Amino acid sequence: MVRVASEADFSELAELFEALGFEQGKGWSERAQQESSSENSSRGAAFLAPLGNLELVYGRLPADPPLLIEVTALDEIHTAVKTWLMGRPEGAAGGISEPTLTDWNARLFTVELRPGLSVAFWQSENPLHNRPMAIEGDLSAAGRRFAIVAARWNAVITDRLLQGALDALLRSGCARTDVEIVRVPGAWEIPSAARTLAETGRFAAIITLGVLLRGETAHYEAIYNEVARGIGQSQQETGVPHAFGVLTCETLEQALDRAGLKSGNKGFEAGIAAIEMASIQEKIQMENGRVSTAVIEVGS
Ligand code: DLZ
């Protein structure tokens, strides 16, 4: 929360943040009942930052303006602020400095909206600055390609799993044209199709979907073990994440529960796991320049 000196400063800053694309949160306004002096009224304007951190500073502030905003794309923000300033009736009256290196390993520019009202934007030059402790995937599927391998055996269930997986991908921003669906006869055939798709190098992740019913499957354990081993091996040897959405159930009723009835939709869960793993894979590669894999199991 930042207290500003006047209503004019309040409006000026609010306009600037709106122009920079900050999403507006719920503001508030409070007026004293008896007196109308501005001393007795207050207003808040909220701007939502998708990622934020609270920084306590003891001693001198690292720069002059009391309002220091850390950003991750300083040059783009600089251009946006400049454009906004030029569009004001008074133009870039107060002035905007060029981004310059500070003595605390950051680049910073200051914009003076008018005398006495300045804001500084800065970006750390340390690539590890404010990095979370763990690498975590995001859940955006936009711009990534996915393949789904779905068995036709027990289609009444696998169709629902497929619907769930597609739902996860499309609702997470994946384009329909970026999803390739391959139908195979049964669970036994999933690993070879998954491996062929993974080896093309065209997909960020593969989603495998099938249902094995213990009561109806001869050599159930042997088939299940082989399917799981084959999918895991394809993932490990190609480096492409494979989400495991092969259900192993005692009965058809149990399988139905896991395909959209009582126990969620394991196809949807496999879709989300694939999206997350695709993102994690990308981040690990960016950080370390190498590929890592992990087993994702959502079935059983
Ligand atoms: C043969 C068979 C049996 C008995 N049960 C299942 C099953 O429960 N789930 C499944 O996905 N597939 C089953 N299959 C078919 C095999 O997976 C495979 O498609 C055939 O044996 C042909 O290779």
PDB file of C-alpha atoms and ligand atoms in Angstrom:
ATOM      1  CA  MET A   1       0.000   0.000   0.000  1.00  0.00           C
ATOM      2  CA  VAL A   2       1.440   3.370  -0.936  1.00  0.00           C
ATOM      3  CA  ARG A   3       0.068   6.619   0.459  1.00  0.00           C
ATOM      4  CA  VAL A   4       0.162   9.419  -2.089  1.00  0.00           C
ATOM      5  CA  ALA A   5       0.313  13.096  -1.281  1.00  0.00           C
ATOM      6  CA  SER A   6      -2.680  14.444  -3.184  1.00  0.00           C
ATOM      7  CA  GLU A   7      -5.713  13.504  -5.231  1.00  0.00           C
ATOM      8  CA  ALA A   8      -3.902  14.758  -8.330  1.00  0.00           C
ATOM      9  CA  ASP A   9      -0.984  12.393  -7.628  1.00  0.00           C
ATOM     10  CA  PHE A  10      -3.474   9.614  -7.046  1.00  0.00           C
ATOM     11  CA  SER A  11      -5.121  10.134 -10.455  1.00  0.00           C
ATOM     12  CA  GLU A  12      -1.807  10.558 -12.251  1.00  0.00           C
ATOM     13  CA  LEU A  13      -0.360   7.324 -10.882  1.00  0.00           C
ATOM     14  CA  ALA A  14      -3.592   5.419 -11.467  1.00  0.00           C
ATOM     15  CA  GLU A  15      -3.582   6.556 -15.119  1.00  0.00           C
ATOM     16  CA  LEU A  16       0.032   5.489 -15.561  1.00  0.00           C
ATOM     17  CA  PHE A  17      -0.535   2.003 -14.154  1.00  0.00           C
ATOM     18  CA  GLU A  18      -3.674   1.564 -16.225  1.00  0.00           C
ATOM     19  CA  ALA A  19      -1.721   2.562 -19.324  1.00  0.00           C
ATOM     20  CA  LEU A  20       0.934  -0.034 -18.506  1.00  0.00           C
ATOM     21  CA  GLY A  21      -1.710  -2.738 -18.571  1.00  0.00           C
ATOM     22  CA  PHE A  22      -1.995  -3.489 -14.877  1.00  0.00           C
ATOM     23  CA  GLU A  23      -5.250  -5.297 -14.232  1.00  0.00           C
ATOM     24  CA  GLN A  24      -7.478  -3.228 -11.996  1.00  0.00           C
ATOM     25  CA  GLY A  25      -8.580  -4.728  -8.725  1.00  0.00           C
ATOM     26  CA  LYS A  26     -11.426  -3.607  -6.517  1.00  0.00           C
ATOM     27  CA  GLY A  27     -10.927  -0.014  -5.413  1.00  0.00           C
ATOM     28  CA  TRP A  28     -12.601   1.674  -2.517  1.00  0.00           C
ATOM     29  CA  SER A  29     -13.756   5.091  -1.388  1.00  0.00           C
ATOM     30  CA  GLU A  30     -14.595   6.346   2.086  1.00  0.00           C
ATOM     31  CA  ARG A  31     -15.990   9.732   2.946  1.00  0.00           C
ATOM     32  CA  ALA A  32     -16.277  11.158   6.457  1.00  0.00           C
ATOM     33  CA  GLN A  33     -19.957  11.796   7.254  1.00  0.00           C
ATOM     34  CA  GLN A  34     -19.696  15.277   8.757  1.00  0.00           C
ATOM     35  CA  GLU A  35     -16.842  17.078   7.136  1.00  0.00           C
ATOM     36  CA  SER A  36     -16.188  17.258   3.459  1.00  0.00           C
ATOM     37  CA  SER A  37     -12.507  18.120   3.687  1.00  0.00           C
ATOM     38  CA  SER A  38     -10.294  15.786   1.671  1.00  0.00           C
ATOM     39  CA  GLU A  39      -8.411  15.057   4.911  1.00  0.00           C
ATOM     40  CA  ASN A  40     -11.437  13.084   5.965  1.00  0.00           C
ATOM     41  CA  SER A  41     -11.980  11.120   2.833  1.00  0.00           C
ATOM     42  CA  SER A  42      -9.834   8.428   1.367  1.00  0.00           C
ATOM     43  CA  ARG A  43      -9.728   6.389  -1.786  1.00  0.00           C
ATOM     44  CA  GLY A  44      -7.887   3.298  -2.869  1.00  0.00           C
ATOM     45  CA  ALA A  45      -7.118   2.019  -6.347  1.00  0.00           C
ATOM     46  CA  ALA A  46      -5.864  -1.522  -6.575  1.00  0.00           C
ATOM     47  CA  PHE A  47      -3.663  -2.862  -9.355  1.00  0.00           C
ATOM     48  CA  LEU A  48      -3.065  -6.558  -9.559  1.00  0.00           C
ATOM     49  CA  ALA A  49       0.397  -7.853 -10.284  1.00  0.00           C
ATOM     50  CA  PRO A  50       0.365 -11.504 -11.419  1.00  0.00           C
ATOM     51  CA  LEU A  51       3.600 -12.065  -9.523  1.00  0.00           C
ATOM     52  CA  GLY A  52       4.727  -9.903  -6.720  1.00  0.00           C
ATOM     53  CA  ASN A  53       7.022  -9.763  -3.762  1.00  0.00           C
ATOM     54  CA  LEU A  54       7.243  -7.662  -0.664  1.00  0.00           C
ATOM     55  CA  GLU A  55      10.614  -6.126   0.008  1.00  0.00           C
ATOM     56  CA  LEU A  56      11.504  -4.491   3.315  1.00  0.00           C
ATOM     57  CA  VAL A  57      14.314  -1.974   3.155  1.00  0.00           C
ATOM     58  CA  TYR A  58      16.250  -0.781   6.172  1.00  0.00           C
ATOM     59  CA  GLY A  59      18.430   2.266   5.760  1.00  0.00           C
ATOM     60  CA  ARG A  60      18.688   4.234   2.573  1.00  0.00           C
ATOM     61  CA  LEU A  61      16.431   3.364  -0.317  1.00  0.00           C
ATOM     62  CA  PRO A  62      18.450   2.268  -3.306  1.00  0.00           C
ATOM     63  CA  ALA A  63      17.003   5.117  -5.396  1.00  0.00           C
ATOM     64  CA  ASP A  64      15.400   8.476  -4.905  1.00  0.00           C
ATOM     65  CA  PRO A  65      11.686   8.122  -5.629  1.00  0.00           C
ATOM     66  CA  PRO A  66       9.879   6.366  -2.810  1.00  0.00           C
ATOM     67  CA  LEU A  67       7.882   4.362  -5.331  1.00  0.00           C
ATOM     68  CA  LEU A  68      10.133   1.717  -6.859  1.00  0.00           C
ATOM     69  CA  ILE A  69       8.500  -0.849  -9.083  1.00  0.00           C
ATOM     70  CA  GLU A  70      10.357  -3.988  -9.979  1.00  0.00           C
ATOM     71  CA  VAL A  71       9.561  -5.327 -13.436  1.00  0.00           C
ATOM     72  CA  THR A  72      10.760  -8.161 -15.624  1.00  0.00           C
ATOM     73  CA  ALA A  73      10.785  -6.340 -18.995  1.00  0.00           C
ATOM     74  CA  LEU A  74      12.322  -2.951 -18.261  1.00  0.00           C
ATOM     75  CA  ASP A  75      12.917  -1.867 -21.852  1.00  0.00           C
ATOM     76  CA  GLU A  76       9.356  -2.634 -22.904  1.00  0.00           C
ATOM     77  CA  ILE A  77       8.025  -0.770 -19.859  1.00  0.00           C
ATOM     78  CA  HIS A  78      10.304   2.152 -20.718  1.00  0.00           C
ATOM     79  CA  THR A  79       8.846   2.335 -24.228  1.00  0.00           C
ATOM     80  CA  ALA A  80       5.288   2.027 -22.885  1.00  0.00           C
ATOM     81  CA  VAL A  81       5.810   4.810 -20.339  1.00  0.00           C
ATOM     82  CA  LYS A  82       7.401   7.048 -22.967  1.00  0.00           C
ATOM     83  CA  THR A  83       4.463   6.494 -25.323  1.00  0.00           C
ATOM     84  CA  TRP A  84       2.028   7.211 -22.515  1.00  0.00           C
ATOM     85  CA  LEU A  85       3.840  10.416 -21.584  1.00  0.00           C
ATOM     86  CA  MET A  86       3.817  11.649 -25.181  1.00  0.00           C
ATOM     87  CA  GLY A  87       0.052  11.094 -25.328  1.00  0.00           C
ATOM     88  CA  ARG A  88      -0.621  13.391 -22.382  1.00  0.00           C
ATOM     89  CA  PRO A  89      -1.661  16.984 -23.065  1.00  0.00           C
ATOM     90  CA  GLU A  90       1.488  18.188 -21.293  1.00  0.00           C
ATOM     91  CA  GLY A  91       3.645  15.654 -23.159  1.00  0.00           C
ATOM     92  CA  ALA A  92       6.721  14.249 -21.488  1.00  0.00           C
ATOM     93  CA  ALA A  93       6.953  17.448 -19.462  1.00  0.00           C
ATOM     94  CA  GLY A  94       8.497  16.018 -16.325  1.00  0.00           C
ATOM     95  CA  GLY A  95      10.874  13.774 -18.221  1.00  0.00           C
ATOM     96  CA  ILE A  96      11.936  10.226 -18.310  1.00  0.00           C
ATOM     97  CA  SER A  97      15.486   9.008 -17.857  1.00  0.00           C
ATOM     98  CA  GLU A  98      17.113   6.261 -19.908  1.00  0.00           C
ATOM     99  CA  PRO A  99      17.511   2.878 -18.173  1.00  0.00           C
ATOM    100  CA  THR A 100      20.913   2.930 -16.506  1.00  0.00           C
ATOM    101  CA  LEU A 101      22.930   0.497 -14.449  1.00  0.00           C
ATOM    102  CA  THR A 102      22.803   1.117 -10.695  1.00  0.00           C
ATOM    103  CA  ASP A 103      25.463   0.248  -8.135  1.00  0.00           C
ATOM    104  CA  TRP A 104      23.221  -2.560  -6.859  1.00  0.00           C
ATOM    105  CA  ASN A 105      23.320  -4.602 -10.065  1.00  0.00           C
ATOM    106  CA  ALA A 106      20.039  -3.454 -11.502  1.00  0.00           C
ATOM    107  CA  ARG A 107      18.942  -1.206 -14.368  1.00  0.00           C
ATOM    108  CA  LEU A 108      16.587   1.595 -13.478  1.00  0.00           C
ATOM    109  CA  PHE A 109      14.781   4.509 -15.055  1.00  0.00           C
ATOM    110  CA  THR A 110      12.842   7.288 -13.408  1.00  0.00           C
ATOM    111  CA  VAL A 111       9.809   9.068 -14.701  1.00  0.00           C
ATOM    112  CA  GLU A 112       8.859  12.406 -13.257  1.00  0.00           C
ATOM    113  CA  LEU A 113       5.148  12.863 -13.776  1.00  0.00           C
ATOM    114  CA  ARG A 114       5.432  16.395 -12.427  1.00  0.00           C
ATOM    115  CA  PRO A 115       7.598  18.156  -9.886  1.00  0.00           C
ATOM    116  CA  GLY A 116       7.528  16.161  -6.690  1.00  0.00           C
ATOM    117  CA  LEU A 117       5.907  13.078  -8.199  1.00  0.00           C
ATOM    118  CA  SER A 118       8.350  10.493  -9.536  1.00  0.00           C
ATOM    119  CA  VAL A 119       8.246   6.761 -10.002  1.00  0.00           C
ATOM    120  CA  ALA A 120      11.179   4.482 -10.734  1.00  0.00           C
ATOM    121  CA  PHE A 121      11.027   1.166 -12.567  1.00  0.00           C
ATOM    122  CA  TRP A 122      13.853  -1.313 -12.195  1.00  0.00           C
ATOM    123  CA  GLN A 123      14.950  -4.750 -13.223  1.00  0.00           C
ATOM    124  CA  SER A 124      17.577  -6.848 -11.545  1.00  0.00           C
ATOM    125  CA  GLU A 125      20.560  -7.885 -13.639  1.00  0.00           C
ATOM    126  CA  ASN A 126      21.052 -10.974 -11.497  1.00  0.00           C
ATOM    127  CA  PRO A 127      19.373 -13.895 -13.307  1.00  0.00           C
ATOM    128  CA  LEU A 128      18.746 -15.631  -9.974  1.00  0.00           C
ATOM    129  CA  HIS A 129      17.124 -12.600  -8.365  1.00  0.00           C
ATOM    130  CA  ASN A 130      13.727 -13.414  -6.858  1.00  0.00           C
ATOM    131  CA  ARG A 131      13.671 -16.820  -8.458  1.00  0.00           C
ATOM    132  CA  PRO A 132      11.422 -19.224  -6.582  1.00  0.00           C
ATOM    133  CA  MET A 133      13.229 -22.006  -4.770  1.00  0.00           C
ATOM    134  CA  ALA A 134      11.773 -24.686  -7.034  1.00  0.00           C
ATOM    135  CA  ILE A 135      11.304 -24.869 -10.760  1.00  0.00           C
ATOM    136  CA  GLU A 136       7.585 -25.193 -11.295  1.00  0.00           C
ATOM    137  CA  GLY A 137       5.610 -25.653 -14.450  1.00  0.00           C
ATOM    138  CA  ASP A 138       2.833 -23.328 -15.465  1.00  0.00           C
ATOM    139  CA  LEU A 139      -0.484 -24.508 -16.800  1.00  0.00           C
ATOM    140  CA  SER A 140      -0.534 -22.744 -20.124  1.00  0.00           C
ATOM    141  CA  ALA A 141      -0.776 -24.992 -23.156  1.00  0.00           C
ATOM    142  CA  ALA A 142      -0.774 -22.115 -25.646  1.00  0.00           C
ATOM    143  CA  GLY A 143       1.729 -22.504 -28.449  1.00  0.00           C
ATOM    144  CA  ARG A 144       2.610 -26.092 -27.531  1.00  0.00           C
ATOM    145  CA  ARG A 145       1.791 -29.254 -29.467  1.00  0.00           C
ATOM    146  CA  PHE A 146       0.440 -32.358 -27.744  1.00  0.00           C
ATOM    147  CA  ALA A 147      -0.321 -35.889 -28.902  1.00  0.00           C
ATOM    148  CA  ILE A 148      -2.948 -38.112 -27.326  1.00  0.00           C
ATOM    149  CA  VAL A 149      -2.822 -41.880 -27.713  1.00  0.00           C
ATOM    150  CA  ALA A 150      -6.156 -43.440 -26.747  1.00  0.00           C
ATOM    151  CA  ALA A 151      -7.064 -47.110 -26.809  1.00  0.00           C
ATOM    152  CA  ARG A 152     -10.315 -48.144 -28.499  1.00  0.00           C
ATOM    153  CA  TRP A 153     -10.785 -51.149 -26.201  1.00  0.00           C
ATOM    154  CA  ASN A 154     -13.401 -50.177 -23.571  1.00  0.00           C
ATOM    155  CA  ALA A 155     -14.233 -47.165 -25.755  1.00  0.00           C
ATOM    156  CA  VAL A 156     -17.159 -46.194 -23.585  1.00  0.00           C
ATOM    157  CA  ILE A 157     -14.534 -45.236 -20.996  1.00  0.00           C
ATOM    158  CA  THR A 158     -11.610 -44.168 -23.154  1.00  0.00           C
ATOM    159  CA  ASP A 159     -13.847 -41.785 -25.146  1.00  0.00           C
ATOM    160  CA  ARG A 160     -14.610 -40.015 -21.898  1.00  0.00           C
ATOM    161  CA  LEU A 161     -10.954 -39.925 -20.931  1.00  0.00           C
ATOM    162  CA  LEU A 162     -10.176 -38.472 -24.348  1.00  0.00           C
ATOM    163  CA  GLN A 163     -12.866 -35.839 -23.893  1.00  0.00           C
ATOM    164  CA  GLY A 164     -11.352 -34.955 -20.512  1.00  0.00           C
ATOM    165  CA  ALA A 165      -7.805 -34.697 -21.869  1.00  0.00           C
ATOM    166  CA  LEU A 166      -8.968 -32.494 -24.766  1.00  0.00           C
ATOM    167  CA  ASP A 167     -10.914 -30.338 -22.360  1.00  0.00           C
ATOM    168  CA  ALA A 168      -7.767 -29.796 -20.255  1.00  0.00           C
ATOM    169  CA  LEU A 169      -5.661 -28.868 -23.297  1.00  0.00           C
ATOM    170  CA  LEU A 170      -8.154 -26.573 -24.996  1.00  0.00           C
ATOM    171  CA  ARG A 171      -9.190 -24.806 -21.807  1.00  0.00           C
ATOM    172  CA  SER A 172      -5.514 -24.190 -21.065  1.00  0.00           C
ATOM    173  CA  GLY A 173      -5.025 -22.356 -24.339  1.00  0.00           C
ATOM    174  CA  CYS A 174      -3.907 -25.110 -26.712  1.00  0.00           C
ATOM    175  CA  ALA A 175      -5.139 -24.674 -30.275  1.00  0.00           C
ATOM    176  CA  ARG A 176      -7.237 -27.585 -31.566  1.00  0.00           C
ATOM    177  CA  THR A 177      -4.875 -27.825 -34.539  1.00  0.00           C
ATOM    178  CA  ASP A 178      -1.979 -28.367 -32.127  1.00  0.00           C
ATOM    179  CA  VAL A 179      -3.454 -31.616 -30.798  1.00  0.00           C
ATOM    180  CA  GLU A 180      -2.892 -34.867 -32.636  1.00  0.00           C
ATOM    181  CA  ILE A 181      -5.096 -37.792 -31.601  1.00  0.00           C
ATOM    182  CA  VAL A 182      -4.089 -41.368 -32.362  1.00  0.00           C
ATOM    183  CA  ARG A 183      -6.529 -44.223 -31.654  1.00  0.00           C
ATOM    184  CA  VAL A 184      -4.950 -47.629 -31.116  1.00  0.00           C
ATOM    185  CA  PRO A 185      -6.727 -51.014 -30.754  1.00  0.00           C
ATOM    186  CA  GLY A 186      -5.987 -51.607 -27.069  1.00  0.00           C
ATOM    187  CA  ALA A 187      -3.764 -50.650 -24.162  1.00  0.00           C
ATOM    188  CA  TRP A 188      -1.108 -53.069 -25.394  1.00  0.00           C
ATOM    189  CA  GLU A 189      -0.517 -50.885 -28.468  1.00  0.00           C
ATOM    190  CA  ILE A 190      -0.211 -47.601 -26.579  1.00  0.00           C
ATOM    191  CA  PRO A 191       3.564 -47.683 -25.932  1.00  0.00           C
ATOM    192  CA  SER A 192       4.618 -48.213 -29.533  1.00  0.00           C
ATOM    193  CA  ALA A 193       2.342 -45.458 -30.861  1.00  0.00           C
ATOM    194  CA  ALA A 194       3.451 -43.133 -28.060  1.00  0.00           C
ATOM    195  CA  ARG A 195       7.093 -43.808 -28.844  1.00  0.00           C
ATOM    196  CA  THR A 196       6.658 -43.190 -32.569  1.00  0.00           C
ATOM    197  CA  LEU A 197       4.967 -39.879 -31.827  1.00  0.00           C
ATOM    198  CA  ALA A 198       7.600 -38.875 -29.245  1.00  0.00           C
ATOM    199  CA  GLU A 199      10.421 -39.645 -31.664  1.00  0.00           C
ATOM    200  CA  THR A 200       9.048 -37.208 -34.231  1.00  0.00           C
ATOM    201  CA  GLY A 201      10.162 -34.452 -31.821  1.00  0.00           C
ATOM    202  CA  ARG A 202       7.019 -32.504 -32.721  1.00  0.00           C
ATOM    203  CA  PHE A 203       5.263 -32.747 -29.369  1.00  0.00           C
ATOM    204  CA  ALA A 204       5.828 -31.066 -26.016  1.00  0.00           C
ATOM    205  CA  ALA A 205       4.201 -34.055 -24.294  1.00  0.00           C
ATOM    206  CA  ILE A 206       2.257 -37.225 -25.017  1.00  0.00           C
ATOM    207  CA  ILE A 207      -0.932 -38.201 -23.177  1.00  0.00           C
ATOM    208  CA  THR A 208      -1.645 -41.927 -22.979  1.00  0.00           C
ATOM    209  CA  LEU A 209      -5.194 -43.126 -22.271  1.00  0.00           C
ATOM    210  CA  GLY A 210      -6.540 -46.630 -21.822  1.00  0.00           C
ATOM    211  CA  VAL A 211      -8.493 -48.924 -19.514  1.00  0.00           C
ATOM    212  CA  LEU A 212      -7.572 -52.377 -18.332  1.00  0.00           C
ATOM    213  CA  LEU A 213     -10.308 -54.273 -16.492  1.00  0.00           C
ATOM    214  CA  ARG A 214      -8.996 -57.006 -14.264  1.00  0.00           C
ATOM    215  CA  GLY A 215     -12.105 -59.157 -14.556  1.00  0.00           C
ATOM    216  CA  GLU A 216     -12.069 -59.063 -18.347  1.00  0.00           C
ATOM    217  CA  THR A 217      -8.380 -59.091 -19.143  1.00  0.00           C
ATOM    218  CA  ALA A 218      -6.470 -62.322 -19.389  1.00  0.00           C
ATOM    219  CA  HIS A 219      -2.917 -61.959 -18.039  1.00  0.00           C
ATOM    220  CA  TYR A 220      -4.015 -58.614 -16.619  1.00  0.00           C
ATOM    221  CA  GLU A 221      -0.871 -58.068 -14.532  1.00  0.00           C
ATOM    222  CA  ALA A 222       1.458 -59.000 -17.356  1.00  0.00           C
ATOM    223  CA  ILE A 223      -0.284 -56.645 -19.808  1.00  0.00           C
ATOM    224  CA  TYR A 224      -0.462 -53.810 -17.323  1.00  0.00           C
ATOM    225  CA  ASN A 225       3.205 -54.120 -16.389  1.00  0.00           C
ATOM    226  CA  GLU A 226       4.264 -54.147 -20.004  1.00  0.00           C
ATOM    227  CA  VAL A 227       2.109 -51.121 -20.914  1.00  0.00           C
ATOM    228  CA  ALA A 228       3.436 -49.135 -17.940  1.00  0.00           C
ATOM    229  CA  ARG A 229       7.006 -50.182 -18.664  1.00  0.00           C
ATOM    230  CA  GLY A 230       6.703 -49.323 -22.361  1.00  0.00           C
ATOM    231  CA  ILE A 231       5.265 -45.861 -21.686  1.00  0.00           C
ATOM    232  CA  GLY A 232       7.906 -45.168 -19.039  1.00  0.00           C
ATOM    233  CA  GLN A 233      10.669 -46.358 -21.310  1.00  0.00           C
ATOM    234  CA  SER A 234       9.455 -44.208 -24.193  1.00  0.00           C
ATOM    235  CA  GLN A 235       9.440 -41.202 -21.885  1.00  0.00           C
ATOM    236  CA  GLN A 236      12.901 -41.883 -20.511  1.00  0.00           C
ATOM    237  CA  GLU A 237      14.533 -42.669 -23.816  1.00  0.00           C
ATOM    238  CA  THR A 238      12.979 -39.862 -25.863  1.00  0.00           C
ATOM    239  CA  GLY A 239      13.003 -37.195 -23.145  1.00  0.00           C
ATOM    240  CA  VAL A 240       9.428 -36.244 -24.051  1.00  0.00           C
ATOM    241  CA  PRO A 241       7.061 -36.230 -21.041  1.00  0.00           C
ATOM    242  CA  HIS A 242       4.362 -38.919 -21.207  1.00  0.00           C
ATOM    243  CA  ALA A 243       1.307 -38.486 -18.985  1.00  0.00           C
ATOM    244  CA  PHE A 244       0.046 -41.846 -17.774  1.00  0.00           C
ATOM    245  CA  GLY A 245      -3.730 -42.063 -18.069  1.00  0.00           C
ATOM    246  CA  VAL A 246      -4.131 -45.827 -18.290  1.00  0.00           C
ATOM    247  CA  LEU A 247      -6.719 -46.917 -15.752  1.00  0.00           C
ATOM    248  CA  THR A 248      -6.473 -50.266 -14.045  1.00  0.00           C
ATOM    249  CA  CYS A 249      -9.794 -51.156 -12.494  1.00  0.00           C
ATOM    250  CA  GLU A 250     -11.589 -54.114 -11.014  1.00  0.00           C
ATOM    251  CA  THR A 251     -14.906 -53.355 -12.695  1.00  0.00           C
ATOM    252  CA  LEU A 252     -16.478 -51.257 -15.420  1.00  0.00           C
ATOM    253  CA  GLU A 253     -18.331 -49.263 -12.782  1.00  0.00           C
ATOM    254  CA  GLN A 254     -15.059 -48.330 -11.091  1.00  0.00           C
ATOM    255  CA  ALA A 255     -13.643 -47.255 -14.445  1.00  0.00           C
ATOM    256  CA  LEU A 256     -16.705 -45.116 -15.177  1.00  0.00           C
ATOM    257  CA  ASP A 257     -16.281 -43.378 -11.831  1.00  0.00           C
ATOM    258  CA  ARG A 258     -12.762 -42.389 -12.849  1.00  0.00           C
ATOM    259  CA  ALA A 259     -13.833 -41.232 -16.273  1.00  0.00           C
ATOM    260  CA  GLY A 260     -16.029 -38.353 -15.249  1.00  0.00           C
ATOM    261  CA  LEU A 261     -18.447 -39.678 -12.657  1.00  0.00           C
ATOM    262  CA  LYS A 262     -17.624 -39.930  -8.947  1.00  0.00           C
ATOM    263  CA  SER A 263     -13.861 -39.699  -9.014  1.00  0.00           C
ATOM    264  CA  GLY A 264     -13.158 -36.931 -11.502  1.00  0.00           C
ATOM    265  CA  ASN A 265     -11.856 -37.532 -14.989  1.00  0.00           C
ATOM    266  CA  LYS A 266      -8.399 -39.131 -15.134  1.00  0.00           C
ATOM    267  CA  GLY A 267      -8.107 -38.030 -18.768  1.00  0.00           C
ATOM    268  CA  PHE A 268      -8.420 -34.427 -17.674  1.00  0.00           C
ATOM    269  CA  GLU A 269      -5.832 -35.008 -14.954  1.00  0.00           C
ATOM    270  CA  ALA A 270      -3.467 -36.594 -17.453  1.00  0.00           C
ATOM    271  CA  GLY A 271      -3.957 -33.569 -19.751  1.00  0.00           C
ATOM    272  CA  ILE A 272      -3.085 -31.142 -16.958  1.00  0.00           C
ATOM    273  CA  ALA A 273      -0.057 -33.239 -15.940  1.00  0.00           C
ATOM    274  CA  ALA A 274       1.158 -33.196 -19.548  1.00  0.00           C
ATOM    275  CA  ILE A 275       0.817 -29.410 -19.759  1.00  0.00           C
ATOM    276  CA  GLU A 276       2.681 -28.944 -16.508  1.00  0.00           C
ATOM    277  CA  MET A 277       5.438 -31.353 -17.507  1.00  0.00           C
ATOM    278  CA  ALA A 278       5.841 -29.706 -20.918  1.00  0.00           C
ATOM    279  CA  SER A 279       6.404 -26.418 -19.155  1.00  0.00           C
ATOM    280  CA  ILE A 280       8.742 -27.917 -16.545  1.00  0.00           C
ATOM    281  CA  GLN A 281      10.747 -29.603 -19.277  1.00  0.00           C
ATOM    282  CA  GLU A 282      11.133 -26.299 -21.083  1.00  0.00           C
ATOM    283  CA  LYS A 283      12.200 -24.513 -17.907  1.00  0.00           C
ATOM    284  CA  ILE A 284      14.721 -27.177 -16.927  1.00  0.00           C
ATOM    285  CA  GLN A 285      16.183 -27.073 -20.409  1.00  0.00           C
ATOM    286  CA  MET A 286      16.406 -23.297 -20.274  1.00  0.00           C
ATOM    287  CA  GLU A 287      18.086 -23.339 -16.876  1.00  0.00           C
ATOM    288  CA  ASN A 288      20.475 -26.212 -17.394  1.00  0.00           C
ATOM    289  CA  GLY A 289      20.645 -26.773 -21.104  1.00  0.00           C
ATOM    290  CA  ARG A 290      19.747 -30.403 -20.699  1.00  0.00           C
ATOM    291  CA  VAL A 291      16.681 -32.649 -20.769  1.00  0.00           C
ATOM    292  CA  SER A 292      15.124 -34.296 -17.745  1.00  0.00           C
ATOM    293  CA  THR A 293      12.132 -36.636 -17.491  1.00  0.00           C
ATOM    294  CA  ALA A 294       9.720 -37.719 -14.837  1.00  0.00           C
ATOM    295  CA  VAL A 295       6.989 -40.314 -14.592  1.00  0.00           C
ATOM    296  CA  ILE A 296       3.497 -38.893 -14.257  1.00  0.00           C
ATOM    297  CA  GLU A 297       0.925 -41.355 -12.975  1.00  0.00           C
ATOM    298  CA  VAL A 298      -2.704 -40.356 -12.699  1.00  0.00           C
ATOM    299  CA  GLY A 299      -4.427 -43.651 -13.433  1.00  0.00           C
ATOM    300  CA  SER A 300      -4.838 -46.834 -11.372  1.00  0.00           C
TER     301      SER A 300
HETATM  302  C1  DLZ B   1      -7.201 -58.479 -25.460  1.00  0.00           C
HETATM  303  C2  DLZ B   1      -7.528 -57.392 -24.483  1.00  0.00           C
HETATM  304  C3  DLZ B   1      -8.142 -57.709 -23.268  1.00  0.00           C
HETATM  305  C4  DLZ B   1      -8.512 -59.104 -22.915  1.00  0.00           C
HETATM  306  N1  DLZ B   1      -8.454 -56.752 -22.392  1.00  0.00           N
HETATM  307  C5  DLZ B   1      -8.139 -55.450 -22.680  1.00  0.00           C
HETATM  308  C6  DLZ B   1      -8.444 -54.417 -21.768  1.00  0.00           C
HETATM  309  O1  DLZ B   1      -9.030 -54.600 -20.698  1.00  0.00           O
HETATM  310  N2  DLZ B   1      -8.061 -53.174 -22.122  1.00  0.00           N
HETATM  311  C7  DLZ B   1      -7.444 -52.859 -23.288  1.00  0.00           C
HETATM  312  O2  DLZ B   1      -7.127 -51.695 -23.544  1.00  0.00           O
HETATM  313  N3  DLZ B   1      -7.155 -53.839 -24.162  1.00  0.00           N
HETATM  314  C8  DLZ B   1      -7.478 -55.108 -23.908  1.00  0.00           C
HETATM  315  N4  DLZ B   1      -7.197 -56.093 -24.796  1.00  0.00           N
HETATM  316  C9  DLZ B   1      -6.624 -55.738 -26.103  1.00  0.00           C
HETATM  317  C10 DLZ B   1      -5.096 -55.638 -26.081  1.00  0.00           C
HETATM  318  O3  DLZ B   1      -4.695 -54.480 -25.432  1.00  0.00           O
HETATM  319  C11 DLZ B   1      -4.582 -55.627 -27.537  1.00  0.00           C
HETATM  320  O4  DLZ B   1      -5.160 -54.571 -28.224  1.00  0.00           O
HETATM  321  C12 DLZ B   1      -4.843 -56.896 -28.280  1.00  0.00           C
HETATM  322  O5  DLZ B   1      -4.342 -57.986 -27.560  1.00  0.00           O
HETATM  323  C13 DLZ B   1      -4.208 -56.875 -29.684  1.00  0.00           C
HETATM  324  O6  DLZ B   1      -2.815 -56.763 -29.607  1.00  0.00           O
END
